[in-house]
JSON list of C-alpha atoms in Angstrom, two decimals:
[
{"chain": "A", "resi": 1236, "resn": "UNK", "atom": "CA", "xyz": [37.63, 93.74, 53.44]},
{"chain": "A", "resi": 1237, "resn": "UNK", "atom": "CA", "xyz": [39.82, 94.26, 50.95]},
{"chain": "A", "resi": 1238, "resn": "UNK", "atom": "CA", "xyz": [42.28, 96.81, 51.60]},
{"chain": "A", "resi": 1239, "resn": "UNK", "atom": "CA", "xyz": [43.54, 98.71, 48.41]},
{"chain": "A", "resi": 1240, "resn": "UNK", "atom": "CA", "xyz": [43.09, 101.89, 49.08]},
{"chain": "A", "resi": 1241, "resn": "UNK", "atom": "CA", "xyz": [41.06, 103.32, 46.62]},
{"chain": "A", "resi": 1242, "resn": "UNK", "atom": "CA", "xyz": [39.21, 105.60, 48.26]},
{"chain": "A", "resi": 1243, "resn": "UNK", "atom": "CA", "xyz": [40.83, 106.74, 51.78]},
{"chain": "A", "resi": 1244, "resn": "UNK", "atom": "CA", "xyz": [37.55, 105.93, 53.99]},
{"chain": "A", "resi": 1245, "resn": "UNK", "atom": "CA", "xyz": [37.06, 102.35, 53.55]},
{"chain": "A", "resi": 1246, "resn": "UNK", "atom": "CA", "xyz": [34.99, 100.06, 55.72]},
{"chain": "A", "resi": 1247, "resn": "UNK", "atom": "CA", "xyz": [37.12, 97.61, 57.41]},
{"chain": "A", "resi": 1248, "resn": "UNK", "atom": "CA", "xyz": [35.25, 95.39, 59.21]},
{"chain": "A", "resi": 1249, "resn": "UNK", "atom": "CA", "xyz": [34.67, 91.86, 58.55]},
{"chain": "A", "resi": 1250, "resn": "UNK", "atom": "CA", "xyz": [31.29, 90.19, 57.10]},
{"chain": "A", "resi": 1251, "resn": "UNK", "atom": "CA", "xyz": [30.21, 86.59, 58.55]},
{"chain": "A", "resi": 1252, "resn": "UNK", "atom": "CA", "xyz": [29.58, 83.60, 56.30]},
{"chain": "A", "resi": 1253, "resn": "UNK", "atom": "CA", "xyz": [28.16, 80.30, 56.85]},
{"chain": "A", "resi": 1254, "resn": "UNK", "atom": "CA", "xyz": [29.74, 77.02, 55.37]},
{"chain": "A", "resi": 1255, "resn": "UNK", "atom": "CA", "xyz": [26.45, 75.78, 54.94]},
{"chain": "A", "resi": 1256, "resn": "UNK", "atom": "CA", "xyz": [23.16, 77.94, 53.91]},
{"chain": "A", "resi": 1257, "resn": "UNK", "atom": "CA", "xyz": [21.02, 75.55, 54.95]},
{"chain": "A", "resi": 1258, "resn": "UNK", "atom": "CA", "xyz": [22.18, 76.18, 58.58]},
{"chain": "A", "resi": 1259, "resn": "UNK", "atom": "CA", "xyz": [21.78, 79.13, 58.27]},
{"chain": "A", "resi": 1260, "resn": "UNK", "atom": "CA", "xyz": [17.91, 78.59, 56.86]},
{"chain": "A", "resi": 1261, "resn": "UNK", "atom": "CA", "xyz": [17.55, 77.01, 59.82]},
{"chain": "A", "resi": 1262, "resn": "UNK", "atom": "CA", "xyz": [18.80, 79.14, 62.74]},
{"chain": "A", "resi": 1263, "resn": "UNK", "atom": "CA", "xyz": [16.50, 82.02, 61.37]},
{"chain": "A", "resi": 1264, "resn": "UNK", "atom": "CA", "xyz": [13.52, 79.29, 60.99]},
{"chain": "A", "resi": 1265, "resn": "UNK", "atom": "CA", "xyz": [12.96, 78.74, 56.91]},
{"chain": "A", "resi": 1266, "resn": "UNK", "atom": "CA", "xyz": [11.36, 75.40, 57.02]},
{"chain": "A", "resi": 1267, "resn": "UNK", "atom": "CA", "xyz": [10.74, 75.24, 52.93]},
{"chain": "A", "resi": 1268, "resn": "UNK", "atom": "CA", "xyz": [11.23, 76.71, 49.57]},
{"chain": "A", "resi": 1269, "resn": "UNK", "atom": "CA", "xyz": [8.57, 78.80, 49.77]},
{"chain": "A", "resi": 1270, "resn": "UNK", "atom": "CA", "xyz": [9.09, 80.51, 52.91]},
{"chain": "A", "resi": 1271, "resn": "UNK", "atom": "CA", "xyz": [12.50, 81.68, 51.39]},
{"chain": "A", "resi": 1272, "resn": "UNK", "atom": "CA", "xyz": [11.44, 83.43, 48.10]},
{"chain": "A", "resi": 1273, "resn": "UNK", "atom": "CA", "xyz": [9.95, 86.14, 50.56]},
{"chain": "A", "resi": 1274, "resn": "UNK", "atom": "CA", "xyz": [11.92, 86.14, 53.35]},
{"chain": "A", "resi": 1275, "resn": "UNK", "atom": "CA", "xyz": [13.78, 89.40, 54.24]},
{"chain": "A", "resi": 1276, "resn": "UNK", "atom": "CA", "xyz": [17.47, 87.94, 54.08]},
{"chain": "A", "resi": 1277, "resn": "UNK", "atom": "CA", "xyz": [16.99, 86.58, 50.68]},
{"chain": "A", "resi": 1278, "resn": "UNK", "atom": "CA", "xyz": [19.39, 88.48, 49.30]},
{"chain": "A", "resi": 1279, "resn": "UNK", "atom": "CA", "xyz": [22.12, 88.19, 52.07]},
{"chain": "A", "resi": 1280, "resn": "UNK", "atom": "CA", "xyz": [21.60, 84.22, 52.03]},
{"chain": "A", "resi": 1281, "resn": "UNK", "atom": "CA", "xyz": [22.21, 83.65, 48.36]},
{"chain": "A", "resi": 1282, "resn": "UNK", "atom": "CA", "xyz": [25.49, 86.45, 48.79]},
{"chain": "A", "resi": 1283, "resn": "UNK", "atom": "CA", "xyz": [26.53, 84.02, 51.27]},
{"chain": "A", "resi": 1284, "resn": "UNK", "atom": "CA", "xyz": [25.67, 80.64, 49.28]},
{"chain": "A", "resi": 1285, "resn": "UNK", "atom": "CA", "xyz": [27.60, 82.28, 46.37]},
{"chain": "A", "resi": 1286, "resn": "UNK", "atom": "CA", "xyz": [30.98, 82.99, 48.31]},
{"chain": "A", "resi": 1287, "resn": "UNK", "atom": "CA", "xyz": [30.98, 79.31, 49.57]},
{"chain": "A", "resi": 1288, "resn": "UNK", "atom": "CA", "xyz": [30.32, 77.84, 45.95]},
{"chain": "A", "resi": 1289, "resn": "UNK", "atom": "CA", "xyz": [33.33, 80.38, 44.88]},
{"chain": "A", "resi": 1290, "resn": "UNK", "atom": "CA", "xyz": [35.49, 79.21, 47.96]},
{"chain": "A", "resi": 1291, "resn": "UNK", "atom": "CA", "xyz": [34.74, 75.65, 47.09]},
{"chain": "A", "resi": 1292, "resn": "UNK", "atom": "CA", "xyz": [35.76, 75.84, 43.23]},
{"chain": "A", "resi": 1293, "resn": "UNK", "atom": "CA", "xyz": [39.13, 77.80, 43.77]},
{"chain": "A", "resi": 1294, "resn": "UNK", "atom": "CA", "xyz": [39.89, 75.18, 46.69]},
{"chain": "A", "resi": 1295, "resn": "UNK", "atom": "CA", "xyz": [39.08, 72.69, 44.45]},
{"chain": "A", "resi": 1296, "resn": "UNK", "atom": "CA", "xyz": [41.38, 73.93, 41.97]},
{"chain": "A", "resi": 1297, "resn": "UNK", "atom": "CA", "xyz": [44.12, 73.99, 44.34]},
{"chain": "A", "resi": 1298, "resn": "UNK", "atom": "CA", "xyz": [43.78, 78.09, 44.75]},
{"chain": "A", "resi": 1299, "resn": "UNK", "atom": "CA", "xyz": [43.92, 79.66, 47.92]},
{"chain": "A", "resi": 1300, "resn": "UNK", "atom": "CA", "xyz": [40.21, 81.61, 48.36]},
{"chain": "A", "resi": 1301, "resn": "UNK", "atom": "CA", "xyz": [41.21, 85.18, 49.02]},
{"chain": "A", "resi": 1302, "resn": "UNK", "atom": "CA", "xyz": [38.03, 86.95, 48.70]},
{"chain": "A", "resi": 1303, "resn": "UNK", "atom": "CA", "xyz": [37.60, 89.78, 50.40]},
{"chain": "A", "resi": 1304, "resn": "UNK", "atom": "CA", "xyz": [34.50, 92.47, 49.92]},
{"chain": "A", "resi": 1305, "resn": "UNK", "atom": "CA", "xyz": [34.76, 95.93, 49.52]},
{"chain": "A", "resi": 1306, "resn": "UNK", "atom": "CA", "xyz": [32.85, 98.70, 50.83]},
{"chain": "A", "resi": 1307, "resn": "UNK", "atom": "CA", "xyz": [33.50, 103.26, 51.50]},
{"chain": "A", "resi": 1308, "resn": "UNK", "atom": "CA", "xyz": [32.08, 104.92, 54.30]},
{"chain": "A", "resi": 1309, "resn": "UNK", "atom": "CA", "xyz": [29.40, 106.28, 51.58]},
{"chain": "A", "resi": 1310, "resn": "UNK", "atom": "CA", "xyz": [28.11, 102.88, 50.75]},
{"chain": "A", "resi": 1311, "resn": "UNK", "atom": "CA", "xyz": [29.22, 102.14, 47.92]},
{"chain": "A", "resi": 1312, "resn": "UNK", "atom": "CA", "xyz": [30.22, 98.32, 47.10]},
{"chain": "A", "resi": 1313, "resn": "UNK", "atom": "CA", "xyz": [31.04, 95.06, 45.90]},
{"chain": "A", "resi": 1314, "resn": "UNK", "atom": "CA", "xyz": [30.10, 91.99, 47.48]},
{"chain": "A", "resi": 1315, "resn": "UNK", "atom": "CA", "xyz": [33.42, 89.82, 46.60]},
{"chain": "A", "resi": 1316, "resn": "UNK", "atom": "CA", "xyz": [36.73, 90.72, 45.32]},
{"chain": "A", "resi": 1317, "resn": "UNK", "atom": "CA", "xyz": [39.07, 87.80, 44.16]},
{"chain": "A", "resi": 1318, "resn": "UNK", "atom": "CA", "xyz": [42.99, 88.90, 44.66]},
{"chain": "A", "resi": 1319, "resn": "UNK", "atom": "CA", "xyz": [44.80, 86.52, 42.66]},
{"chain": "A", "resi": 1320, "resn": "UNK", "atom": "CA", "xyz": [48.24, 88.66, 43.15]},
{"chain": "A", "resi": 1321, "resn": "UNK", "atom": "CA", "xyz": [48.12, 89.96, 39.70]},
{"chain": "A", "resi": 1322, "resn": "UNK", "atom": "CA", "xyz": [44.46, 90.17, 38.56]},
{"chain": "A", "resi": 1323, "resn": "UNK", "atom": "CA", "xyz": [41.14, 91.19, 40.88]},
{"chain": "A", "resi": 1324, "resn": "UNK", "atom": "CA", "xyz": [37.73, 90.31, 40.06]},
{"chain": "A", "resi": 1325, "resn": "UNK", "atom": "CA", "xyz": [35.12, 92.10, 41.49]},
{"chain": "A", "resi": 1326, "resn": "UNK", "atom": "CA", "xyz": [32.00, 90.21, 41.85]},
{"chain": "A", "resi": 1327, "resn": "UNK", "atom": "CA", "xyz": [28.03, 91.62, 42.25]},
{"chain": "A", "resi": 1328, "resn": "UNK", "atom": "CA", "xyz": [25.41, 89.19, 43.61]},
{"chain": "A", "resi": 1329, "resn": "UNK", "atom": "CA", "xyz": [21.80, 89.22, 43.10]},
{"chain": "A", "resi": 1330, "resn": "UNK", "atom": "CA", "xyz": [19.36, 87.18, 44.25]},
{"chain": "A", "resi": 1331, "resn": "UNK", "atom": "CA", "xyz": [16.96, 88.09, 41.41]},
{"chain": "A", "resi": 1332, "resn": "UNK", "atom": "CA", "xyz": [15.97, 86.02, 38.29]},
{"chain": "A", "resi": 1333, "resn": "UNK", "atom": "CA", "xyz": [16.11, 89.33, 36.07]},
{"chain": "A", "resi": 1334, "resn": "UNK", "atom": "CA", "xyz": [18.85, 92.08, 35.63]},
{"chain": "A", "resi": 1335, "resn": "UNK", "atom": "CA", "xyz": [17.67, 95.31, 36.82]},
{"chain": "A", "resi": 1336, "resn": "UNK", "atom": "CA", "xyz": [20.49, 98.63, 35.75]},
{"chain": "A", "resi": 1337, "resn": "UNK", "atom": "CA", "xyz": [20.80, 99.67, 39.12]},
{"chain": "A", "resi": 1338, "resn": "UNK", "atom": "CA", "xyz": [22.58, 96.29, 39.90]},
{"chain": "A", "resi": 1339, "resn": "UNK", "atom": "CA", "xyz": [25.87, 97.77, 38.42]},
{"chain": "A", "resi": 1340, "resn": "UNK", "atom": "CA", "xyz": [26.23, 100.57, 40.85]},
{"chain": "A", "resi": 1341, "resn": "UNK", "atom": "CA", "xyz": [29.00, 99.35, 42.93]},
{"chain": "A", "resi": 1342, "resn": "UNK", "atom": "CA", "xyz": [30.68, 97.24, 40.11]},
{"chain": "A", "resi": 1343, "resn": "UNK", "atom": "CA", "xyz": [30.45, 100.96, 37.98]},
{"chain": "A", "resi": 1344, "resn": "UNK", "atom": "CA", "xyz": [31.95, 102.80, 40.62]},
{"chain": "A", "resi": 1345, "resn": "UNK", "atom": "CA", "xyz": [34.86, 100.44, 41.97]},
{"chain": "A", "resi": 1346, "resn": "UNK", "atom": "CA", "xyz": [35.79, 99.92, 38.55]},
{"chain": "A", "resi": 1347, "resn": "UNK", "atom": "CA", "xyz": [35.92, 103.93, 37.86]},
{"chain": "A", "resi": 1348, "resn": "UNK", "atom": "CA", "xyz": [38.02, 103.53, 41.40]},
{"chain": "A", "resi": 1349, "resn": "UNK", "atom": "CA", "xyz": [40.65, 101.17, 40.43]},
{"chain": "A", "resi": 1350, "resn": "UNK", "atom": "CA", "xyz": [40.56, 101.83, 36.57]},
{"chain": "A", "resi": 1351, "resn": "UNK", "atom": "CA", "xyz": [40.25, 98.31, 35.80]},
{"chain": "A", "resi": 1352, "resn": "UNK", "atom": "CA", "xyz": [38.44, 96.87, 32.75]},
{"chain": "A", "resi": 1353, "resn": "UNK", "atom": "CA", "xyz": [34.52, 96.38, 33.36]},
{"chain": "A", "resi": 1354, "resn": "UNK", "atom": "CA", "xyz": [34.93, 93.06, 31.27]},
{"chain": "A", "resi": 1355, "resn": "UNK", "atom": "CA", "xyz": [36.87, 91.87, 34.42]},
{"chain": "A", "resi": 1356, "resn": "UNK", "atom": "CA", "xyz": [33.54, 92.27, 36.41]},
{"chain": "A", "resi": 1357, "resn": "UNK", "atom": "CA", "xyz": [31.03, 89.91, 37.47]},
{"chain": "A", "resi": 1358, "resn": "UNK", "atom": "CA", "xyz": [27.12, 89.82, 37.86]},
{"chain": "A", "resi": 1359, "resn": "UNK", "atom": "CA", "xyz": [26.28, 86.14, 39.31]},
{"chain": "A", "resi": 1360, "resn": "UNK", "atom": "CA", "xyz": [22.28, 86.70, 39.92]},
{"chain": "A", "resi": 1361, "resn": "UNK", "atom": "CA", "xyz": [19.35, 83.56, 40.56]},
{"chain": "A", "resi": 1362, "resn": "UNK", "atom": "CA", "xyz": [18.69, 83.57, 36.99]},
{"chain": "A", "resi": 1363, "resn": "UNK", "atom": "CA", "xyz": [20.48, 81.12, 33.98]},
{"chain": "A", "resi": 1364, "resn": "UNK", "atom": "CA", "xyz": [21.20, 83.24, 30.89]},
{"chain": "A", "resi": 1365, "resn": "UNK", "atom": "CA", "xyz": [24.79, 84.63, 30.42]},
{"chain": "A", "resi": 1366, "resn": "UNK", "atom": "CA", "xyz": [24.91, 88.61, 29.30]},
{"chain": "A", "resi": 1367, "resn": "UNK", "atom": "CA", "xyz": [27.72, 90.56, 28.20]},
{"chain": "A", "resi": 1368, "resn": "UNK", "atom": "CA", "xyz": [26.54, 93.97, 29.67]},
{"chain": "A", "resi": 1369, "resn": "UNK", "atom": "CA", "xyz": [29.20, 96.57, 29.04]},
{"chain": "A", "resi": 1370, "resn": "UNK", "atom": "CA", "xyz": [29.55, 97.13, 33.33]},
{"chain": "A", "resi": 1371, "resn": "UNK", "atom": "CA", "xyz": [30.04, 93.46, 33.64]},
{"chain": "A", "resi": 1372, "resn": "UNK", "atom": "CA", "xyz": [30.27, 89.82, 32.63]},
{"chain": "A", "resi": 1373, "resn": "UNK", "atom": "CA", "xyz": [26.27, 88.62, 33.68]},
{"chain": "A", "resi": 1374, "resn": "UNK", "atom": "CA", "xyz": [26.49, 84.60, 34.57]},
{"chain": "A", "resi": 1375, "resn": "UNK", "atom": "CA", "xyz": [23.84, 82.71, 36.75]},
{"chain": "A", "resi": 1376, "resn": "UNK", "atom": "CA", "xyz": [24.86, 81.34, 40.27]},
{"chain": "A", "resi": 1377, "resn": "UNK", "atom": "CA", "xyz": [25.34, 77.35, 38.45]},
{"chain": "A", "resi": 1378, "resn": "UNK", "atom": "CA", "xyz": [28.02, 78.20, 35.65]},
{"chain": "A", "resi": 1379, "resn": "UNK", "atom": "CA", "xyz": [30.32, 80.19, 38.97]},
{"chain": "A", "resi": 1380, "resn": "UNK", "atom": "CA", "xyz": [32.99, 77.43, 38.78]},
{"chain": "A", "resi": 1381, "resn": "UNK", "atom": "CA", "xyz": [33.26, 78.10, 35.27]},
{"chain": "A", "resi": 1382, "resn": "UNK", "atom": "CA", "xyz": [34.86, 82.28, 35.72]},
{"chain": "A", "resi": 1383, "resn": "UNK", "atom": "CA", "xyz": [36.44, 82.14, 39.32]}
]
């Protein structure tokens, strides 16, 4: 998690990723397509496809990963933060092909935290069209390597 302490009861433990999603498909039985749009861990599966396609790009461009996620003990949160030393991007990820408001909550509220520009933020969601939302940068999960 990452550790700036923004709010004084943080949630420190550490979330599991898989390399590879399709593993993962397959250890909790998703034989097709179709059996994913409606399974229960949609959401957490493309969360964990995204941080792998984000750890990919920066290693590709010779950048360390650190990503880390943030969460308080009230439940508020971010699913990625990247620490490049001098700049962090906080990341949202939604599984959905449409933007809902409420999908802003954590970005709105760590950004309130940390006083940082919302135009530093990130929405990466399962649709294509890029929105500049004034709690965030909106981009769909294919143009990633093109903001981290």
């Amino acid at each position: 998690s990452h550790h700036k302490n923004y709010a004084k009861r943080m949630i420190k433990m550490p979330k599991l990723y898989f390399y590879d999603t399709g593993m993962a498909c397959s250890l909790l039985g998703i034989q097709s397509a179709k059996q994913l749009e409606t399974h229960y861990l949609r959401g957490a599966l493309f969360e964990n496809f995204v941080i792998t396609e984000i750890m990919k790009t920066r290693y590709n461009q010779g950048k360390r990963a650190e990503l880390f996620f943030w969460r308080d003990k009230r439940g508020n949160e971010v699913d990625c933060i990247i620490d490049d030393g001098t700049q962090l991007t906080p990341i949202e990820m939604k599984s959905s092909k449409t933007i809902a408001s409420d999908f802003f909550k954590g970005l709105e509220y760590w950004n309130s935290l940390s006083k940082q520009d919302p135009q530093k933020s990130l929405l990466v969601y399962g649709g294509s069209e890029k929105q500049e939302r004034t709690q965030a940068t909106v981009i769909g999960w294919r143009d990633i390597a093109k903001y981290v």
